[in-house]
PDB file of C-alpha atoms and ligand atoms in Angstrom:
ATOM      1  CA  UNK H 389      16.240  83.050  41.152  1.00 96.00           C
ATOM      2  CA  UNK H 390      18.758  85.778  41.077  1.00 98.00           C
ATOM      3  CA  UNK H 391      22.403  85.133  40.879  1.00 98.00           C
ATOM      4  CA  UNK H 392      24.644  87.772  42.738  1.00 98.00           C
ATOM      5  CA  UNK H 393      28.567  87.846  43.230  1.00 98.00           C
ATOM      6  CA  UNK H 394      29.349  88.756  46.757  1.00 98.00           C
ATOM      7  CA  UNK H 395      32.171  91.025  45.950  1.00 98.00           C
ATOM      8  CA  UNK H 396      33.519  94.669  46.165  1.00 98.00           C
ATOM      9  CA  UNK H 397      35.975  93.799  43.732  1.00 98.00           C
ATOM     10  CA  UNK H 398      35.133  95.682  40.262  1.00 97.00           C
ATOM     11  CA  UNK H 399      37.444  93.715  38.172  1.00 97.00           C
ATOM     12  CA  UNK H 400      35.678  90.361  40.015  1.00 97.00           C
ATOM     13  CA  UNK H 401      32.314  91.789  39.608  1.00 98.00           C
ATOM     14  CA  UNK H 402      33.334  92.645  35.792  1.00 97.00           C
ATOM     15  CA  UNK H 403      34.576  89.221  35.221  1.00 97.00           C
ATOM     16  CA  UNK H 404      32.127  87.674  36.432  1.00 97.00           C
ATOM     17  CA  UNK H 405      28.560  90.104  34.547  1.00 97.00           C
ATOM     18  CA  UNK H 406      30.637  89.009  31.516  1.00 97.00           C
ATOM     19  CA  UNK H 407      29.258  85.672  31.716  1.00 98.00           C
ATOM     20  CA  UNK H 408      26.200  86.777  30.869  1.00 97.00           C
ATOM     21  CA  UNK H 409      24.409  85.518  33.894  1.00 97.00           C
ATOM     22  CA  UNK H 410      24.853  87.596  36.933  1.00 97.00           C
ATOM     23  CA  UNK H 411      21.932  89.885  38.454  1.00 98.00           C
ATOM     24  CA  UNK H 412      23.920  92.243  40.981  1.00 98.00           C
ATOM     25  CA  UNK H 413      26.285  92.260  43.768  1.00 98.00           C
ATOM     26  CA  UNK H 414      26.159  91.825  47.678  1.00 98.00           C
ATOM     27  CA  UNK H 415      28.974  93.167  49.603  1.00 98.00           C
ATOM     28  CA  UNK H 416      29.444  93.287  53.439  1.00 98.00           C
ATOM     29  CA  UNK H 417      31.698  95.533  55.755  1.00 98.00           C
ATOM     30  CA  UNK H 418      34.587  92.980  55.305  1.00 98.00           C
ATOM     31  CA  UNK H 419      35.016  92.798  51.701  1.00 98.00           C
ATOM     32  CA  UNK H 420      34.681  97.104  51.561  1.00 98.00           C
ATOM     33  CA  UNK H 421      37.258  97.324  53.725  1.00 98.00           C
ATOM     34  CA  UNK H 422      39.543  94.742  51.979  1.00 97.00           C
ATOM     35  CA  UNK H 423      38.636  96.654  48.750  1.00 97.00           C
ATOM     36  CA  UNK H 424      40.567  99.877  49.623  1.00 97.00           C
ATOM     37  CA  UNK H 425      40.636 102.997  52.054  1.00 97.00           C
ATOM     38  CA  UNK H 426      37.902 104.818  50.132  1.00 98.00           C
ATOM     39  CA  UNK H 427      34.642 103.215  51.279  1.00 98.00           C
ATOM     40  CA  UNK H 428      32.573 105.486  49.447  1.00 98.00           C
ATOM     41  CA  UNK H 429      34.844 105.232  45.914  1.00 98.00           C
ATOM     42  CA  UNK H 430      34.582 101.616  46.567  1.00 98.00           C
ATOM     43  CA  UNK H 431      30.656 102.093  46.497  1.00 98.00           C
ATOM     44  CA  UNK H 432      30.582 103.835  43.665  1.00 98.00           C
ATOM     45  CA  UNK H 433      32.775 101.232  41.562  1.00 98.00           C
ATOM     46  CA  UNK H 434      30.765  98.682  42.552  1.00 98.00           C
ATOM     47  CA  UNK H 435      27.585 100.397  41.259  1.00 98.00           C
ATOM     48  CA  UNK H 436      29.581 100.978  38.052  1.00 98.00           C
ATOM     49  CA  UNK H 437      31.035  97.709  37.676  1.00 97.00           C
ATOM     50  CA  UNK H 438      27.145  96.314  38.228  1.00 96.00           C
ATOM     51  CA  UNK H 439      23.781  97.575  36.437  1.00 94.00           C
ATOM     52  CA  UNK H 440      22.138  95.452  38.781  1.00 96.00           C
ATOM     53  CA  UNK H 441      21.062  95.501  42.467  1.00 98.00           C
ATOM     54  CA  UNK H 442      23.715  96.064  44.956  1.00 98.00           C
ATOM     55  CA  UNK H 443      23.155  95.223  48.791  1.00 98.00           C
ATOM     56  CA  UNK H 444      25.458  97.552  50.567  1.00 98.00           C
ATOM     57  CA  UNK H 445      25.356  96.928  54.430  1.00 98.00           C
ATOM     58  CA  UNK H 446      25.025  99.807  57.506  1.00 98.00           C
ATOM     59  CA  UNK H 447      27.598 100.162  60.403  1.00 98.00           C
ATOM     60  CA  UNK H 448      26.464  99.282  63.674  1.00 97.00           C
ATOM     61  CA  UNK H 449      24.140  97.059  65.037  1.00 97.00           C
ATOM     62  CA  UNK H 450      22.672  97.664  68.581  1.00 96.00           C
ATOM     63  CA  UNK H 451      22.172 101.538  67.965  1.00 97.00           C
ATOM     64  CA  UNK H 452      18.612 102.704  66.244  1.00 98.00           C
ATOM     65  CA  UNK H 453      19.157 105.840  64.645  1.00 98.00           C
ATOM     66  CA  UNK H 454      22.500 105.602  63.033  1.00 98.00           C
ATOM     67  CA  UNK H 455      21.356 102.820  61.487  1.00 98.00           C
ATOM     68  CA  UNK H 456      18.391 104.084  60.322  1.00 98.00           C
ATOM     69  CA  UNK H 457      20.832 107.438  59.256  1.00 98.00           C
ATOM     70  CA  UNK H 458      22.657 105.408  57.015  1.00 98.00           C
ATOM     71  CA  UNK H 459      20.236 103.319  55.690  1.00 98.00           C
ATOM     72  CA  UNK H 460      18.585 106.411  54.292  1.00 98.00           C
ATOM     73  CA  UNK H 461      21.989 108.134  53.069  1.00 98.00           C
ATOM     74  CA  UNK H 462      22.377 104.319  51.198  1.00 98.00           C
ATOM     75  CA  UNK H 463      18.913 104.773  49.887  1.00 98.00           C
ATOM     76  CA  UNK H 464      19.611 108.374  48.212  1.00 98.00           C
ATOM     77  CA  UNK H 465      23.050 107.547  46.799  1.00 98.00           C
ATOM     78  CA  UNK H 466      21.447 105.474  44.365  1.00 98.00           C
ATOM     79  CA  UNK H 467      17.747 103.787  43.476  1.00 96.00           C
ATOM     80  CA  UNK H 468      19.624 100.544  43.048  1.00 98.00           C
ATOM     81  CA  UNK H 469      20.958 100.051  46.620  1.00 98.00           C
ATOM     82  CA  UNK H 470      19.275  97.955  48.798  1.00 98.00           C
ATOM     83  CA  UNK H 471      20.283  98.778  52.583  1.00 98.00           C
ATOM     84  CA  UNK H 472      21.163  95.602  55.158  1.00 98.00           C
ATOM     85  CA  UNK H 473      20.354  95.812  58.522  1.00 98.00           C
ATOM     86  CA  UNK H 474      21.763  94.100  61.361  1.00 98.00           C
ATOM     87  CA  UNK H 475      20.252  91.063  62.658  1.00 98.00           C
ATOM     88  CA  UNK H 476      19.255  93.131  65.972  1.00 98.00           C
ATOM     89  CA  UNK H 477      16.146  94.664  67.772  1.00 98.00           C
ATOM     90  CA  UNK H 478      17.065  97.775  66.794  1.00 98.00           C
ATOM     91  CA  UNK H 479      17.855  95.980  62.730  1.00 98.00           C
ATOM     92  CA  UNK H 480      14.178  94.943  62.908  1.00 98.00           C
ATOM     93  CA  UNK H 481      13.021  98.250  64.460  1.00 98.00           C
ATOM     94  CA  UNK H 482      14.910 100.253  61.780  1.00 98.00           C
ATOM     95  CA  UNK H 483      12.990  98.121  59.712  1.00 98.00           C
ATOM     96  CA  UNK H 484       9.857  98.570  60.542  1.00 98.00           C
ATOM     97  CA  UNK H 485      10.399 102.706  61.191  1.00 98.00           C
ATOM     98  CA  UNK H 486      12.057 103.188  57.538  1.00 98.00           C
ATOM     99  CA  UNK H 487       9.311 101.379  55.787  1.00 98.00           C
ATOM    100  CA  UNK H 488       6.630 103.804  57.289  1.00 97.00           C
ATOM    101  CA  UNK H 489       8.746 106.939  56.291  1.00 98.00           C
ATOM    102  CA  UNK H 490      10.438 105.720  53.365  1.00 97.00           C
ATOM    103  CA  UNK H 491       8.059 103.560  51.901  1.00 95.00           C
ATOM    104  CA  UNK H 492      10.606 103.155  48.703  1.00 97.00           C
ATOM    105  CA  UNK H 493      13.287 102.096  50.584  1.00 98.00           C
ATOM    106  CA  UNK H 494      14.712  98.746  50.104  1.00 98.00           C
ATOM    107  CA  UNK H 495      15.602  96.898  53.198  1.00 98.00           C
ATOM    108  CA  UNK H 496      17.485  93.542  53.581  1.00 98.00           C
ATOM    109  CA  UNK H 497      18.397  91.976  57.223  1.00 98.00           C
ATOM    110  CA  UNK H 498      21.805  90.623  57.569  1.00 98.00           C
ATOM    111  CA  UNK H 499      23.446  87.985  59.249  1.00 96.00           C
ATOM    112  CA  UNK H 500      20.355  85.787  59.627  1.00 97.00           C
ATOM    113  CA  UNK H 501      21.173  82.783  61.073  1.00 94.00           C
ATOM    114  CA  UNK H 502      18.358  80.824  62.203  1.00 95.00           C
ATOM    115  CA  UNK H 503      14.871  79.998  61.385  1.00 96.00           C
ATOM    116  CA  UNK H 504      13.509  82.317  64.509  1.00 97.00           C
ATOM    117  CA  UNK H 505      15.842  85.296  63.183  1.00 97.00           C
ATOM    118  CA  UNK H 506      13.847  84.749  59.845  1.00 98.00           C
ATOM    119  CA  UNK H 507      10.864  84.301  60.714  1.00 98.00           C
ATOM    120  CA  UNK H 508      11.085  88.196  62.762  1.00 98.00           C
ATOM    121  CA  UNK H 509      12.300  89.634  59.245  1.00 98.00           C
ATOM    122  CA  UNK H 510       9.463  88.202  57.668  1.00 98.00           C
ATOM    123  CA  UNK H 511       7.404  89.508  60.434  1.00 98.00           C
ATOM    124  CA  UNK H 512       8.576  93.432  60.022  1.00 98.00           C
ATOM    125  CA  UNK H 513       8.074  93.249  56.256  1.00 98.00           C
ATOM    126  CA  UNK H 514      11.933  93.287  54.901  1.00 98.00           C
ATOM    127  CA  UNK H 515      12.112  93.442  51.480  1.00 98.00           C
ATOM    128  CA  UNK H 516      14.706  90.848  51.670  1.00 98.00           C
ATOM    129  CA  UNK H 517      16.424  88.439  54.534  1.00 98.00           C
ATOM    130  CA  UNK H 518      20.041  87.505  54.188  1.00 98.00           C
ATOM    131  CA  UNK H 519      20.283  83.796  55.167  1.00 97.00           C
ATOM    132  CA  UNK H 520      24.219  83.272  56.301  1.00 92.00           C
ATOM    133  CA  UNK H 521      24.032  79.577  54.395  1.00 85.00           C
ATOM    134  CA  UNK H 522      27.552  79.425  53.830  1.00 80.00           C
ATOM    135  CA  UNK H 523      28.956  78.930  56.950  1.00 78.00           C
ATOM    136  CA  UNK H 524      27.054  75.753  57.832  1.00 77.00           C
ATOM    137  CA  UNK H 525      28.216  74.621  55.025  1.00 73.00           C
ATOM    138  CA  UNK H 526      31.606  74.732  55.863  1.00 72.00           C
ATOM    139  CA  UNK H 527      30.857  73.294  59.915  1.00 74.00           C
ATOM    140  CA  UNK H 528      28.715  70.596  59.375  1.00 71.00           C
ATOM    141  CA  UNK H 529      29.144  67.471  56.996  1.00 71.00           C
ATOM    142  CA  UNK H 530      25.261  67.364  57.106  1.00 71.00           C
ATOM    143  CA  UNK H 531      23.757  69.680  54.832  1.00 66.00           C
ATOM    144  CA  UNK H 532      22.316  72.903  56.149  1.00 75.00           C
ATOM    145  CA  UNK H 533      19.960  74.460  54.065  1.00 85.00           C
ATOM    146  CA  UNK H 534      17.800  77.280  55.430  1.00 93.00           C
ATOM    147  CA  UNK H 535      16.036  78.439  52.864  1.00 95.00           C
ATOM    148  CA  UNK H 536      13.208  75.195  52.963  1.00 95.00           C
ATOM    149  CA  UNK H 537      12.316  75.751  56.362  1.00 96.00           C
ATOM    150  CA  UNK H 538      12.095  79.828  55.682  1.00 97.00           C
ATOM    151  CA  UNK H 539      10.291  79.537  52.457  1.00 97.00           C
ATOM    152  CA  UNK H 540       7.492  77.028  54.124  1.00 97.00           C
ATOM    153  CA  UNK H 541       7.185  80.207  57.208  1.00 97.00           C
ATOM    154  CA  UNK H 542       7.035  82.557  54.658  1.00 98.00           C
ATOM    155  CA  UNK H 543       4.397  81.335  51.835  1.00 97.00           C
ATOM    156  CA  UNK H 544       2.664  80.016  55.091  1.00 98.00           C
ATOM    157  CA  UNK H 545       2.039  83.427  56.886  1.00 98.00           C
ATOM    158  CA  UNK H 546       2.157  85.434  53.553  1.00 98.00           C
ATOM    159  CA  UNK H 547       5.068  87.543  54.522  1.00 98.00           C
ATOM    160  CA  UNK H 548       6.295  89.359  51.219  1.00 98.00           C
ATOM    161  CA  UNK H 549       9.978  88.927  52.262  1.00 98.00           C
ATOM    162  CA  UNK H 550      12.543  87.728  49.885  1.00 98.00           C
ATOM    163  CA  UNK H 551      15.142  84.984  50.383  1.00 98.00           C
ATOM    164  CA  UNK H 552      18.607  85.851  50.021  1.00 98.00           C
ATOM    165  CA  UNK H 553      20.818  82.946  50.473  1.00 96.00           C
ATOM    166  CA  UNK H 554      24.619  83.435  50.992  1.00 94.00           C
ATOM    167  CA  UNK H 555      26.015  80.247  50.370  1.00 89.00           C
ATOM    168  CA  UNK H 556      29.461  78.460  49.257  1.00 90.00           C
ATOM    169  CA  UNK H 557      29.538  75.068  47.174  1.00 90.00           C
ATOM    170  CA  UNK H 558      27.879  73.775  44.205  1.00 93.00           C
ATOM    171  CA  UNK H 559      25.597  70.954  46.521  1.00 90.00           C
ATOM    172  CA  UNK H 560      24.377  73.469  48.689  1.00 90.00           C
ATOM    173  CA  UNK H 561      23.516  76.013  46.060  1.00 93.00           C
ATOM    174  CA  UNK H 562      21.517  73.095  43.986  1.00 94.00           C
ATOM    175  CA  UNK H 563      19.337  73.073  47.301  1.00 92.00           C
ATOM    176  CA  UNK H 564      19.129  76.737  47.873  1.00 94.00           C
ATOM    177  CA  UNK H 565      17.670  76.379  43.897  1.00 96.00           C
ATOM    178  CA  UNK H 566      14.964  74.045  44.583  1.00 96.00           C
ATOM    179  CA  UNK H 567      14.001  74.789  48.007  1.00 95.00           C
ATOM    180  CA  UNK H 568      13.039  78.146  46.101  1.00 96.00           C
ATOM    181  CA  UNK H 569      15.406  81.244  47.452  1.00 97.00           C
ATOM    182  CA  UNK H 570      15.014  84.293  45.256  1.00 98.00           C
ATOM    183  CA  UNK H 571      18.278  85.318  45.192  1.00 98.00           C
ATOM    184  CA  UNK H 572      21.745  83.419  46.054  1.00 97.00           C
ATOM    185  CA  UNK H 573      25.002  85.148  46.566  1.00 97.00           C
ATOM    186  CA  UNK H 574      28.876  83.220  45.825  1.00 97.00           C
ATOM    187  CA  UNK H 575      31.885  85.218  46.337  1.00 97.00           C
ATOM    188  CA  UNK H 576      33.992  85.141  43.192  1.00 98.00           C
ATOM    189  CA  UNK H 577      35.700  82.121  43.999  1.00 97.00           C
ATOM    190  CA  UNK H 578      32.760  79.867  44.866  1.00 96.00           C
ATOM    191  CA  UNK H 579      30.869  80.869  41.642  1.00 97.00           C
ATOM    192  CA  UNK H 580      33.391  79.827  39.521  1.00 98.00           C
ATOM    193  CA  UNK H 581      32.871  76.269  41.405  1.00 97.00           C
ATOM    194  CA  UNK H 582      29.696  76.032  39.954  1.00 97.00           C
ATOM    195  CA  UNK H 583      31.065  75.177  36.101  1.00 97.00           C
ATOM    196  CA  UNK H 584      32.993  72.621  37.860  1.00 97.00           C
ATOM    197  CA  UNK H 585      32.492  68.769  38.386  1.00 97.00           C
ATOM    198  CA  UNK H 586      34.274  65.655  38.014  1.00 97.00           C
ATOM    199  CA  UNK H 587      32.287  64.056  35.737  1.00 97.00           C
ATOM    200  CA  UNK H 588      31.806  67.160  33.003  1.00 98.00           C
ATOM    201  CA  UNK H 589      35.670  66.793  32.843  1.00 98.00           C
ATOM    202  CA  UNK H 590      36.168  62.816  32.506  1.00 98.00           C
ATOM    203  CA  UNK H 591      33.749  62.770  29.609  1.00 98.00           C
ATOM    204  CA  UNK H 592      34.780  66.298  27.956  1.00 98.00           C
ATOM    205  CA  UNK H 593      38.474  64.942  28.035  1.00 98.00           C
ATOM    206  CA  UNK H 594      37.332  60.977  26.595  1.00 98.00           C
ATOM    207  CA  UNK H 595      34.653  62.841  23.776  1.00 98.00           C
ATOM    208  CA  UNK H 596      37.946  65.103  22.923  1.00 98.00           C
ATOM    209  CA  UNK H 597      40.387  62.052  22.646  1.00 98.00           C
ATOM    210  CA  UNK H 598      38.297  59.564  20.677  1.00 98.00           C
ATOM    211  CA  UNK H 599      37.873  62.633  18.592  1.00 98.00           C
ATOM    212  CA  UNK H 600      41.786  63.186  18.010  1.00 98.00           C
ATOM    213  CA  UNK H 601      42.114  59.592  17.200  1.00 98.00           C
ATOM    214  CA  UNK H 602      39.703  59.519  14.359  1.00 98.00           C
ATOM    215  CA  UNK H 603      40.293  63.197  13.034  1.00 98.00           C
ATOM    216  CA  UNK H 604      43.292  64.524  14.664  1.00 98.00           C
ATOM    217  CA  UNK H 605      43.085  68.525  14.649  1.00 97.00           C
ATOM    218  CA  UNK H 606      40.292  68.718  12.285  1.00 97.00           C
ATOM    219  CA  UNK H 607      36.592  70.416  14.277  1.00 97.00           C
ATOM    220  CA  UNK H 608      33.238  70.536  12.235  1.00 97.00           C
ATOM    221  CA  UNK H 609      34.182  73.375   8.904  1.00 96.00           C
ATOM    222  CA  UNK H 610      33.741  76.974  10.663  1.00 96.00           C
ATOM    223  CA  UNK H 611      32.863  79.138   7.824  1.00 92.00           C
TER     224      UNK H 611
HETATM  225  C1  E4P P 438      25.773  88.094  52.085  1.00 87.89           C
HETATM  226  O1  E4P P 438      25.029  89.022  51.757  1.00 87.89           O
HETATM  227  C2  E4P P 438      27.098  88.391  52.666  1.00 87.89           C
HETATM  228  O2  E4P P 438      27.719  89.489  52.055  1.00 87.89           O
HETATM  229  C3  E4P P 438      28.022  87.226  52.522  1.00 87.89           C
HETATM  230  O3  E4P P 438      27.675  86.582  51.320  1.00 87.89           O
HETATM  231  C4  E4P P 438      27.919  86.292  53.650  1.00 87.89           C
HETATM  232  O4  E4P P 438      28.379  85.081  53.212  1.00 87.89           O
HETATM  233  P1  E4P P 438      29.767  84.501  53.768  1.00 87.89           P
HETATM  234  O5  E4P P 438      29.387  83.796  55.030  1.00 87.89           O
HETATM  235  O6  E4P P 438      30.233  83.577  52.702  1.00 87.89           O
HETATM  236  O7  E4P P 438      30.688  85.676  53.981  1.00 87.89           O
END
């Protein structure tokens, strides 16, 4: 599974490849336009701030050729775009147009949120869907998880599309995990959530005070 920051935040996406264990970087038109008033400097520092894939998302959603305009201009501003599409006829149309005169181009579907919607993305050969996880998560005290029910569709018909899931909390990402989505997708905040639980701390903070009692200061020798 790939792990991706959703982000358009170079000093977040920084922060967060330091660790070591990041793959790339999803954005959306919300967090390029919180990001500054030059959409296409923003795209650039985003590429720079990531050497991995970067999902970078069309305007529009109802109108076929812009979006198909767009998602080729995406394509040629660098190798390591992939272009979402709206969750639309004419997203699923661009999709299956582009792939028959691109056939490089990368193509996710966005704002997939249902089964059905997935199952059509699988259908016109998307590189990648773009399961919206996260809010569930947030609405409903019952867990929400997507991904199973689109992985079983997918390896059943033998549709070559990848799962993205966009998701929030720790739980829910341990079931993205398992039920087997390729990638999954945090913002900054979230991620940092997944280092976190009760229990690491309460035993962390007893192994470090029975420690102080017997040794005080003193760690293992360090050189
Ligand atoms: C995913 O590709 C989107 O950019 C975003 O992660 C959607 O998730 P959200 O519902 O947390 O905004």
């Amino acid at each position: 599974m790939q792990l991706l920051i959703d982000s358009s935040d170079p000093r977040e996406i920084a922060q967060a490849h330091a660790w070591g264990i990041i793959d790339g970087v999803t954005t959306n038109p919300t967090l390029i336009a919180k990001a500054g008033p030059d959409r296409l400097a923003t795209l650039k520092n985003v590429l720079d701030a990531s050497p991995g894939v970067v999902f970078c998302q069309v305007i529009g959603w109802k109108e076929l050729d812009p979006l198909k305009t767009q998602a080729r201009w995406l394509h040629r501003f660098s190798e390591r775009i992939v272009a979402k599409l709206p969750m639309s006829v004419s997203g699923i149309m661009a999709v299956r147009q582009l792939k028959q005169e691109v056939p490089d181009i990368r193509l996710a579907v966005t704002t997939v949120s249902s089964v059905a919607q997935a199952y059509l993305c699988g259908k016109a050969g998307a590189d990648v869907v773009a399961l919206f996880n996260g809010p569930f998560d947030l609405e409903s005290d019952q867990p929400v998880d997507l991904v199973t029910p689109v992985r079983r569709i997918y390896d059943r018909y033998g549709f070559k599309t990848k799962i993205l899931s966009a998701g929030r909390f720790p739980r829910a990402f341990g079931e993205y995990a398992v039920a087997g989505t390729d990638y999954c997708t945090l913002r900054f905040e979230y991620l940092k959530l997944l280092f976190e639980h009760a229990y690491t701390d309460k035993r962390m903070n007893n192994f470090s005070k029975d420690w102080r009692t017997a040794f005080g200061d003193q760690t293992w020798p360090q050189s």
